[in-house]
mmCIF file of C-alpha atoms and ligand atoms in Angstrom:
data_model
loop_
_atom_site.group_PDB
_atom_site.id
_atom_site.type_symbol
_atom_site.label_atom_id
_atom_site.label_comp_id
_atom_site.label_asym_id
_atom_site.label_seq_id
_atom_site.Cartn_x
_atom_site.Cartn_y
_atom_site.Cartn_z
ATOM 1 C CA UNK A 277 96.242 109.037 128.966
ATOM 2 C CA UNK A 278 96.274 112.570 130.565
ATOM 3 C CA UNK A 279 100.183 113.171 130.967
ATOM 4 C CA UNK A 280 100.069 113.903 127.182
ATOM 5 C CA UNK A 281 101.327 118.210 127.042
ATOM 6 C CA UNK A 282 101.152 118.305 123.398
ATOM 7 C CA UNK A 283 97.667 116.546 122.350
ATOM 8 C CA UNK A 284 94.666 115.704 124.210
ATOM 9 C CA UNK A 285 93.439 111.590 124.459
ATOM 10 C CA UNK A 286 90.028 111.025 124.918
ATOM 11 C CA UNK A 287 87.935 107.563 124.480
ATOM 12 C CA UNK A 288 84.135 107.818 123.080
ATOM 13 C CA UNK A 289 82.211 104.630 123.478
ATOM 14 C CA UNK A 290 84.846 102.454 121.082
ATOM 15 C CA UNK A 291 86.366 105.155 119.398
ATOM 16 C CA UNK A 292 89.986 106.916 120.482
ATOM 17 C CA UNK A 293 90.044 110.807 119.637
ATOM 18 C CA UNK A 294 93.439 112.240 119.823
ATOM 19 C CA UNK A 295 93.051 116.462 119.843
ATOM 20 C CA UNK A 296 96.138 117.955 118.884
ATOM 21 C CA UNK A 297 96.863 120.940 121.353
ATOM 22 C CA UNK A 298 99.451 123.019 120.462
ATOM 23 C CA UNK A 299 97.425 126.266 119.991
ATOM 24 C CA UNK A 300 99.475 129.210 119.856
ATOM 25 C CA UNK A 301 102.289 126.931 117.580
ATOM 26 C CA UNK A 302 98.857 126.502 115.308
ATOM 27 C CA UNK A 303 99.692 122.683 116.438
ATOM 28 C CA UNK A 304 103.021 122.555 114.545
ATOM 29 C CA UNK A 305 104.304 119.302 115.012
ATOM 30 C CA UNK A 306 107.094 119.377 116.645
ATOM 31 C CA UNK A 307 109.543 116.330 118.116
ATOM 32 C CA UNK A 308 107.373 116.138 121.390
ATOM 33 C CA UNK A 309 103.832 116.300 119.989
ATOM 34 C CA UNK A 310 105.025 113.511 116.923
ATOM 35 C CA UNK A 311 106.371 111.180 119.815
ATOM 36 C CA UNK A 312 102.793 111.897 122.175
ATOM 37 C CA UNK A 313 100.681 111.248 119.171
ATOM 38 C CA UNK A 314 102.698 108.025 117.950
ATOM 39 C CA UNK A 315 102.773 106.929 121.517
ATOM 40 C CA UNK A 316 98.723 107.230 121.517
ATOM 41 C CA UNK A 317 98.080 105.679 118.346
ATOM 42 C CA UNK A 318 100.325 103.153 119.843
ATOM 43 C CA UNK A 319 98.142 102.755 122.669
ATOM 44 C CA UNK A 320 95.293 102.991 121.374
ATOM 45 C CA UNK A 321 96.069 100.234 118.858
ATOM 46 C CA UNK A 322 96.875 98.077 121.296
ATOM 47 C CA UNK A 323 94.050 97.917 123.393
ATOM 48 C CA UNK A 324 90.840 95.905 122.054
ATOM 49 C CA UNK A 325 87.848 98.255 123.599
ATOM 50 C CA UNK A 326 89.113 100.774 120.522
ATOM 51 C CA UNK A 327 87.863 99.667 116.992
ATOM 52 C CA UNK A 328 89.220 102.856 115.325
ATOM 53 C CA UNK A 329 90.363 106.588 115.440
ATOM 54 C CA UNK A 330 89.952 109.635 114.936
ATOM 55 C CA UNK A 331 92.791 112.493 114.971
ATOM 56 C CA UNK A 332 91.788 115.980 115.156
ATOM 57 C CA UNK A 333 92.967 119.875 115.336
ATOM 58 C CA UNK A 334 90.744 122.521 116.116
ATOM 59 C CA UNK A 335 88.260 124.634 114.404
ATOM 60 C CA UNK A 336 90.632 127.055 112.877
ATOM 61 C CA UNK A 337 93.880 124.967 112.596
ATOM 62 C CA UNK A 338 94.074 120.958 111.880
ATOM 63 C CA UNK A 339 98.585 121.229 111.953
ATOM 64 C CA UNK A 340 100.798 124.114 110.152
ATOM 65 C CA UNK A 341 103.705 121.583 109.480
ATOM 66 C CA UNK A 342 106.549 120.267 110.834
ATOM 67 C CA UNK A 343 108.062 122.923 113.795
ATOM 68 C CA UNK A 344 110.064 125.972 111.334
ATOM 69 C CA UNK A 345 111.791 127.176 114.771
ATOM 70 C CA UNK A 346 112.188 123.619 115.667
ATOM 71 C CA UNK A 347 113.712 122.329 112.440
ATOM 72 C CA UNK A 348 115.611 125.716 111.188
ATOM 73 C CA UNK A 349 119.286 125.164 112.868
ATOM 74 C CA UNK A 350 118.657 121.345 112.199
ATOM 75 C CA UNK A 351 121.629 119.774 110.116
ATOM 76 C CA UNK A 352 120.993 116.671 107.709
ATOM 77 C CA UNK A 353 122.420 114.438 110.210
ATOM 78 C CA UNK A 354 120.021 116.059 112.992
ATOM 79 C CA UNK A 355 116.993 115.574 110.919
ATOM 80 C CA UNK A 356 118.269 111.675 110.131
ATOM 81 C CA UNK A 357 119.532 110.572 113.782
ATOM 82 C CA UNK A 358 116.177 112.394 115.485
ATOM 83 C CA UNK A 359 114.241 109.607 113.746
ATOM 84 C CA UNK A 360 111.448 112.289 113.614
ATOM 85 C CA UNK A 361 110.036 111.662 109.916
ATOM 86 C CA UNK A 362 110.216 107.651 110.980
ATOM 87 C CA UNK A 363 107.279 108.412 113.251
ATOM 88 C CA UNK A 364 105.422 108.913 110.399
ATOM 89 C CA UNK A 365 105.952 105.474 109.321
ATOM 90 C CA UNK A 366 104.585 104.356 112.814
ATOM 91 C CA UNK A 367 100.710 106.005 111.789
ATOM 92 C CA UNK A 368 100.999 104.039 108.725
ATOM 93 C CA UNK A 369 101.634 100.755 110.676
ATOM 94 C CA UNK A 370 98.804 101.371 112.975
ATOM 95 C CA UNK A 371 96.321 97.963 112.116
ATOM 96 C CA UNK A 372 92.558 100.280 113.351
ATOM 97 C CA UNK A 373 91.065 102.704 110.978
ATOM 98 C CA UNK A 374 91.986 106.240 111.249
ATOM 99 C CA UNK A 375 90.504 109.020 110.139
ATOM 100 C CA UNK A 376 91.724 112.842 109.974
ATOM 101 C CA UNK A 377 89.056 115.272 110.843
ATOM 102 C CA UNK A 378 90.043 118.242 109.317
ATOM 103 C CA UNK A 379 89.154 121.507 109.686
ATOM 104 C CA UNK A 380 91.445 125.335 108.810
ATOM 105 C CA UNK A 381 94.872 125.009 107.997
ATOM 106 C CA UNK A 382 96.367 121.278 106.748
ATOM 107 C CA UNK A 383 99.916 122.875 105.976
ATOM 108 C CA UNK A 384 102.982 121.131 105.155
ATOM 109 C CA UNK A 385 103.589 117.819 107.735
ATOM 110 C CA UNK A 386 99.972 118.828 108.666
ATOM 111 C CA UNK A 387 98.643 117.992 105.746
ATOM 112 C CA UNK A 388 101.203 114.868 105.565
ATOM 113 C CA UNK A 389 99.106 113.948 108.485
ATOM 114 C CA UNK A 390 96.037 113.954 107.402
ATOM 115 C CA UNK A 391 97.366 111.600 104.227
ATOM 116 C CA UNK A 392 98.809 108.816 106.476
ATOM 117 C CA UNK A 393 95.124 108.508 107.895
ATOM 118 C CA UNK A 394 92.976 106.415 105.906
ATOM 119 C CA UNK A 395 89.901 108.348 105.722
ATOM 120 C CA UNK A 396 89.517 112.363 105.620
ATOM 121 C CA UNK A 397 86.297 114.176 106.657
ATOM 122 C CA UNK A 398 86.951 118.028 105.873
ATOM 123 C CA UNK A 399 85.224 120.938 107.390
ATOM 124 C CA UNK A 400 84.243 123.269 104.849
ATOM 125 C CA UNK A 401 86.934 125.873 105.939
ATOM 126 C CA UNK A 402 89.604 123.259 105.278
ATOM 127 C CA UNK A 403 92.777 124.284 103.634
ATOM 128 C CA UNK A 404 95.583 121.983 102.238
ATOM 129 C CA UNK A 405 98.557 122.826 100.947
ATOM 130 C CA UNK A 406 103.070 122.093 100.521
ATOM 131 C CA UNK A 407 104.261 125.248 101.169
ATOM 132 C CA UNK A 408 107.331 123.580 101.948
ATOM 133 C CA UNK A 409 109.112 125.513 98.621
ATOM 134 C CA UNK A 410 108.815 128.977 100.582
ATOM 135 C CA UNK A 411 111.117 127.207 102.957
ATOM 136 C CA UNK A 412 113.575 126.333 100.721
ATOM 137 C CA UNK A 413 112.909 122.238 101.207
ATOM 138 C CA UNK A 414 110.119 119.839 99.542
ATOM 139 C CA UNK A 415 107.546 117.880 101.610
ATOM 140 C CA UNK A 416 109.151 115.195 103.482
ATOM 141 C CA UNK A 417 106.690 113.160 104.996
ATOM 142 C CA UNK A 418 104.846 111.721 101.794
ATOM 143 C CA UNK A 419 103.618 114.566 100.459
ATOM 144 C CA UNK A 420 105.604 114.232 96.967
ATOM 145 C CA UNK A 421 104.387 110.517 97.127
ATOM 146 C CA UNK A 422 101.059 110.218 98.369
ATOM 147 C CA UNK A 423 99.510 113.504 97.419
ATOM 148 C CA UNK A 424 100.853 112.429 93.807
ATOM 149 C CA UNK A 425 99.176 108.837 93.963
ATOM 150 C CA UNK A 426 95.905 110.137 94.502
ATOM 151 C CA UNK A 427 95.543 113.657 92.602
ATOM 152 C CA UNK A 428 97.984 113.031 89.507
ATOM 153 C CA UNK A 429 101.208 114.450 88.614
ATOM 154 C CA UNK A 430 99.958 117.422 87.401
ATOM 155 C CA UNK A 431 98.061 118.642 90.308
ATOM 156 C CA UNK A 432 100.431 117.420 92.377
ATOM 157 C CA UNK A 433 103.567 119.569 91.033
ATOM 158 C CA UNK A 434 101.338 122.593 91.109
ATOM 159 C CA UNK A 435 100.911 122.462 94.792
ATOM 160 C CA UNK A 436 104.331 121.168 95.322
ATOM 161 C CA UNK A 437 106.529 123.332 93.198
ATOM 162 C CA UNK A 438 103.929 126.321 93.553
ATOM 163 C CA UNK A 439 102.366 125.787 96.903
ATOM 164 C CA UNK A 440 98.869 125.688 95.485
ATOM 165 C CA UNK A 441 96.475 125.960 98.245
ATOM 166 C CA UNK A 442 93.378 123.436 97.819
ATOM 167 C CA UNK A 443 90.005 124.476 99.385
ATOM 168 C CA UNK A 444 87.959 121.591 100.792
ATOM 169 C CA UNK A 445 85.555 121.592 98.133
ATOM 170 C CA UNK A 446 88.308 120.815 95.574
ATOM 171 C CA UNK A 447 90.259 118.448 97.700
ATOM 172 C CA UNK A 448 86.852 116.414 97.806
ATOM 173 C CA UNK A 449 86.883 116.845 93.581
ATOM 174 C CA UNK A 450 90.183 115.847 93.217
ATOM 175 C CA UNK A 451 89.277 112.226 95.742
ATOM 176 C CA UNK A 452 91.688 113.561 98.442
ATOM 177 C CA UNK A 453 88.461 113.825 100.997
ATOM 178 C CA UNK A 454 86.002 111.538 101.932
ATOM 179 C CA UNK A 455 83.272 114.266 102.700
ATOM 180 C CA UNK A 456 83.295 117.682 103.216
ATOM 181 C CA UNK A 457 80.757 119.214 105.705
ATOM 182 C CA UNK A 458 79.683 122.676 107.749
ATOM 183 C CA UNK A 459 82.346 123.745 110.253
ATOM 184 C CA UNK A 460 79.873 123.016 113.255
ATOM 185 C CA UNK A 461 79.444 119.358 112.035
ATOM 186 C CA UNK A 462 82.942 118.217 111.222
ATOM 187 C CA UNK A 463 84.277 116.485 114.206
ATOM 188 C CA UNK A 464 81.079 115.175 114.806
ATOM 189 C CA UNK A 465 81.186 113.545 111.616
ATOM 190 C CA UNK A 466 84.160 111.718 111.778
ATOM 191 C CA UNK A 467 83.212 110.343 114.572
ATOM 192 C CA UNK A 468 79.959 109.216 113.797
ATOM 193 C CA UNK A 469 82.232 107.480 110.923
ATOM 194 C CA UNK A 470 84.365 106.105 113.138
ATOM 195 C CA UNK A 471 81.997 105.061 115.434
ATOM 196 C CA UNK A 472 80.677 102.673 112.104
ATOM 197 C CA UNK A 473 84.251 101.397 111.910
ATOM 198 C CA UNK A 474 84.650 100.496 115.404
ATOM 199 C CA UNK A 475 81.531 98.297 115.418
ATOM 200 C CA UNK A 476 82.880 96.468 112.193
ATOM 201 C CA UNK A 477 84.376 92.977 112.249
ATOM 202 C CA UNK A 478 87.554 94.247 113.692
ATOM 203 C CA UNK A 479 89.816 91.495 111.957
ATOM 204 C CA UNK A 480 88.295 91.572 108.051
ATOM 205 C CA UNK A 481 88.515 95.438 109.499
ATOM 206 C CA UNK A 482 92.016 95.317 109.931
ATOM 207 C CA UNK A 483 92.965 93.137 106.502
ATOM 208 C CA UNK A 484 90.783 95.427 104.378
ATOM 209 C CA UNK A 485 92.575 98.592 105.599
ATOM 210 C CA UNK A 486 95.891 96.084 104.658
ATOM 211 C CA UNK A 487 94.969 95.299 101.588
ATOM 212 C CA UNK A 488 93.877 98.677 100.412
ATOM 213 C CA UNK A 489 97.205 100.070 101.114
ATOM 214 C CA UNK A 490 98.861 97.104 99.359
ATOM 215 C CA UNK A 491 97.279 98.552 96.134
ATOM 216 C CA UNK A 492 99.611 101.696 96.508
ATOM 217 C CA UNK A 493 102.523 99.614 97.136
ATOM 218 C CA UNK A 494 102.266 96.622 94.576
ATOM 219 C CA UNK A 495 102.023 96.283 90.772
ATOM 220 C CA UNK A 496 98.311 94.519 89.953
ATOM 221 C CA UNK A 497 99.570 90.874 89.752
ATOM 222 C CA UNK A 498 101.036 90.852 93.040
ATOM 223 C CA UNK A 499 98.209 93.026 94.417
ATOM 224 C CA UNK A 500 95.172 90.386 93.757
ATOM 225 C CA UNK A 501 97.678 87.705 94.710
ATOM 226 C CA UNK A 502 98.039 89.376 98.078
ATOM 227 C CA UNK A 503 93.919 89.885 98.551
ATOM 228 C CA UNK A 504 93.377 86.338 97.305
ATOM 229 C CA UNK A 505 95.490 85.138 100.535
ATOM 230 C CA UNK A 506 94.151 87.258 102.817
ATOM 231 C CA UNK A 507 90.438 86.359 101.290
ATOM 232 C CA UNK A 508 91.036 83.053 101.703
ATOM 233 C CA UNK A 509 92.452 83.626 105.638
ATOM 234 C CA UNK A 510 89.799 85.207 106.318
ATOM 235 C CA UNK A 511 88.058 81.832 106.794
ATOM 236 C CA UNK A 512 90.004 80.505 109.237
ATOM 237 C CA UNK A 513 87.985 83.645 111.496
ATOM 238 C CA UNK A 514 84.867 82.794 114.276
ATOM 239 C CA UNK A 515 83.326 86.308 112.661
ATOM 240 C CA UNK A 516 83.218 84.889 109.380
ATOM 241 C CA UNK A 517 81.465 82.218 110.267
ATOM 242 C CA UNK A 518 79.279 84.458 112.422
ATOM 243 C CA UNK A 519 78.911 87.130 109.604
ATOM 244 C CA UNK A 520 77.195 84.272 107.002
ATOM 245 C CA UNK A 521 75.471 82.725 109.892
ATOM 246 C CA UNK A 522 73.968 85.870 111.330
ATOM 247 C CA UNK A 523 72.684 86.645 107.340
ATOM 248 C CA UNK A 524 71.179 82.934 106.631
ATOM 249 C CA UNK A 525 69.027 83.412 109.962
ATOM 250 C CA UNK A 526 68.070 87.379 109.082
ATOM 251 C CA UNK A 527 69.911 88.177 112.520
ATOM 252 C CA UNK A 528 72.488 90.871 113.117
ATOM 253 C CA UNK A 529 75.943 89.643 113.960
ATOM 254 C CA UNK A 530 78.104 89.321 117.157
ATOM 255 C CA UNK A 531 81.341 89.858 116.271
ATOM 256 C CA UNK A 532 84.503 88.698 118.380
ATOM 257 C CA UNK A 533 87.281 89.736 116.554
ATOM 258 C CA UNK A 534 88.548 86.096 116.605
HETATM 259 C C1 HXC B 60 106.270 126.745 113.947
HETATM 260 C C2 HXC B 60 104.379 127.958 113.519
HETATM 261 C C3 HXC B 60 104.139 127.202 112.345
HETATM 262 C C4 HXC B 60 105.057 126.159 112.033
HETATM 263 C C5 HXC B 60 102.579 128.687 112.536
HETATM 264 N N1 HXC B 60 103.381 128.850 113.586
HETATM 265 N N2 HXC B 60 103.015 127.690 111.753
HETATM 266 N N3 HXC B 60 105.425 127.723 114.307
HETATM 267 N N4 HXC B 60 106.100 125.971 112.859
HETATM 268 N N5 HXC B 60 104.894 125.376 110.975
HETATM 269 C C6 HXC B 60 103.260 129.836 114.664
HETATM 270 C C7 HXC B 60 103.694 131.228 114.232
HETATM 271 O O1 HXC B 60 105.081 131.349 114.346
HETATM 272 C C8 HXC B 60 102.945 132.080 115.238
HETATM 273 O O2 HXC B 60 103.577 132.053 116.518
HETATM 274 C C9 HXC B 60 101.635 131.318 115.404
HETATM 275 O O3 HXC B 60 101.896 129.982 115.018
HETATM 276 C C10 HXC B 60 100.542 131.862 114.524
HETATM 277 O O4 HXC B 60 101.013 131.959 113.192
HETATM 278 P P1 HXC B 60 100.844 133.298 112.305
HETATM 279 O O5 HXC B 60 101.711 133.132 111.131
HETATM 280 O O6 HXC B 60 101.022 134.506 113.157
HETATM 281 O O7 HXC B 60 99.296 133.179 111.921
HETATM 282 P P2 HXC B 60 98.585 133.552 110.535
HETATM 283 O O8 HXC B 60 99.068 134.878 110.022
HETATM 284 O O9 HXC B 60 97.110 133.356 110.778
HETATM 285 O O10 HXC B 60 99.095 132.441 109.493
HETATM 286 C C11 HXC B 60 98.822 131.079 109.701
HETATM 287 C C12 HXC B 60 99.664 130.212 108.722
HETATM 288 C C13 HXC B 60 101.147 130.603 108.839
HETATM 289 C C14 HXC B 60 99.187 130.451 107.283
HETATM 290 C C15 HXC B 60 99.401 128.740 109.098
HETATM 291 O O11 HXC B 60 101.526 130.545 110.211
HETATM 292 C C16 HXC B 60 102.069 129.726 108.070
HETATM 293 O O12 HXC B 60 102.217 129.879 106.882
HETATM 294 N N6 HXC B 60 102.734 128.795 108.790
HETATM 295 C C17 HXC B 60 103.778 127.969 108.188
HETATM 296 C C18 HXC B 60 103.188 126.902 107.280
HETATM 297 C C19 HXC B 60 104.285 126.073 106.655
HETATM 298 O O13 HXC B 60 105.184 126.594 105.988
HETATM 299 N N7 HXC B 60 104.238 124.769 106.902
HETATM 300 C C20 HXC B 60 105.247 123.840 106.386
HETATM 301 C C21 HXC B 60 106.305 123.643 107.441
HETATM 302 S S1 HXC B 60 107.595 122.622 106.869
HETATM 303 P P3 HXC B 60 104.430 133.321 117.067
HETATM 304 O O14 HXC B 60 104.790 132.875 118.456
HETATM 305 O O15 HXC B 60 105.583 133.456 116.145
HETATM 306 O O16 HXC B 60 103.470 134.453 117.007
HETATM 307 C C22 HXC B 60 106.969 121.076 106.969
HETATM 308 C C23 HXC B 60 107.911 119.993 106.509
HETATM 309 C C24 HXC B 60 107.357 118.642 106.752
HETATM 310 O O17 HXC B 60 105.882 120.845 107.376
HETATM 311 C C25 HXC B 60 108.457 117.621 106.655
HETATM 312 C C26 HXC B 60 108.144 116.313 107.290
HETATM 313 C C27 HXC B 60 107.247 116.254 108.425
#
């Protein structure tokens, strides 16, 4: 876990915490740090003592973007063969919960970031943004697609066509965070929320965060269709059977994840 350069991996009872550490980049994410992180989620995925996780910057910065010095000699075919943006798509197929503690800047892929997670606490010195236009390119990580999805198209073309900076208290209005809190309490906070995730029935744990995500992806129909399945799976589980059991007899439940 340690021979990570660019981020820092740390496990907390049944929660995995992965730091990012590039400080004096303002934790740009560049190739290196993108291939640590997905290599840690990856890890920390796989191994069963972790229920769920919690990705974090520091105090002043959560990620600037995507490395400028990095990507600014880059040609398309650079950008396409490096396979960097595809590491985005391996956060969104990690099965745990993860959620973005964020606190300063959420720039650019930073902010990109924080949208692949599935649940955002926000200190109240949090700053999101695309400034991506200043650059001369648009967000490429999501941030045309899911930023759009969840604050409307008119929001959404503000910040990306005018690089509109949201504070946290309007990124909580406008349902992009889950909570905002004071600076001092932020990290603590998501994990305390994690911590409540990890001790959840990790497979109904897994197919809610599935099926959530399936409601960005599917039209209605095809949507309940999907949950109705996995509803129905969900029988076939020990914990389900342990969940109603442990109600009937006023108990709490074991859960095995089987
Ligand atoms: C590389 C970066 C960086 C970045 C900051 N730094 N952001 N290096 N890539 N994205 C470096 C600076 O070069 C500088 O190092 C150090 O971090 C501190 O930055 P300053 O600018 O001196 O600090 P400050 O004046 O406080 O301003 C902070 C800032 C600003 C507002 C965050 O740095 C900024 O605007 N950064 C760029 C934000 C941005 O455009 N992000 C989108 C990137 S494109 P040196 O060594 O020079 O002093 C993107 C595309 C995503 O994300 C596509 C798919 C993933």
């Amino acid at each position: 876990m340690s021979d990570y350069e660019t981020i820092i991996a740390e496990v907390h009872d049944r929660v995995g915490l992965i730091r990012l550490n590039r400080p004096r980049a303002f934790n740009a994410l560049n190739s290196q740090l993108m291939r640590e992180l997905t290599d840690a989620l990856a890890a920390f995925d796989a191994d069963e003592d972790i229920g769920a996780i919690v990705i974090t910057g520091s105090e002043r910065v959560f990620a600037a973007g995507a490395d400028i010095k990095e990507m600014s000699t880059a040609t398309p075919v650079d950008m396409l063969t490096s396979g960097y943006i595809d590491l985005f798509d391996r956060i969104r197929q990690v099965s745990k919960p993860i959620v973005a503690a964020v606190s300063g800047f959420a720039l650019g892929g930073g902010f990109e970031l924080a949208m692949t997670c599935d649940m955002i606490v926000a200190s109240e010195s949090a700053q999101f943004g695309q400034p991506e236009i200043n650059l001369g390119i648009i967000p490429g990580a999501g941030g045309t697609q899911r930023l759009t999805r969840t604050v409307g198209k008119y929001l959404a073309m503000e910040i990306v066509l005018n690089d509109r900076r949201l504070t946290a208290e309007e990124a909580a209005r406008f349902g992009l965070v889950n909570r905002v809190v004071p600076v001092e309490r932020y990290l603590d906070e998501a994990m305390e929320l994690a911590q409540q995730l990890a001790a959840r029935a990790p497979i109904a744990l897994r197919i809610a965060k599935e099926s959530v995500n399936k409601a960005l992806e599917t039209p209605l129909s095809e949507g309940l269709a999907y949950e109705r399945r996995v509803f129905y799976l969900l029988f076939a589980t020990e914990d389900q059977k342990e969940g109603m059991d442990a109600f009937m007899h006023k108990r709490k439940a074991e859960w095995k994840g089987k």
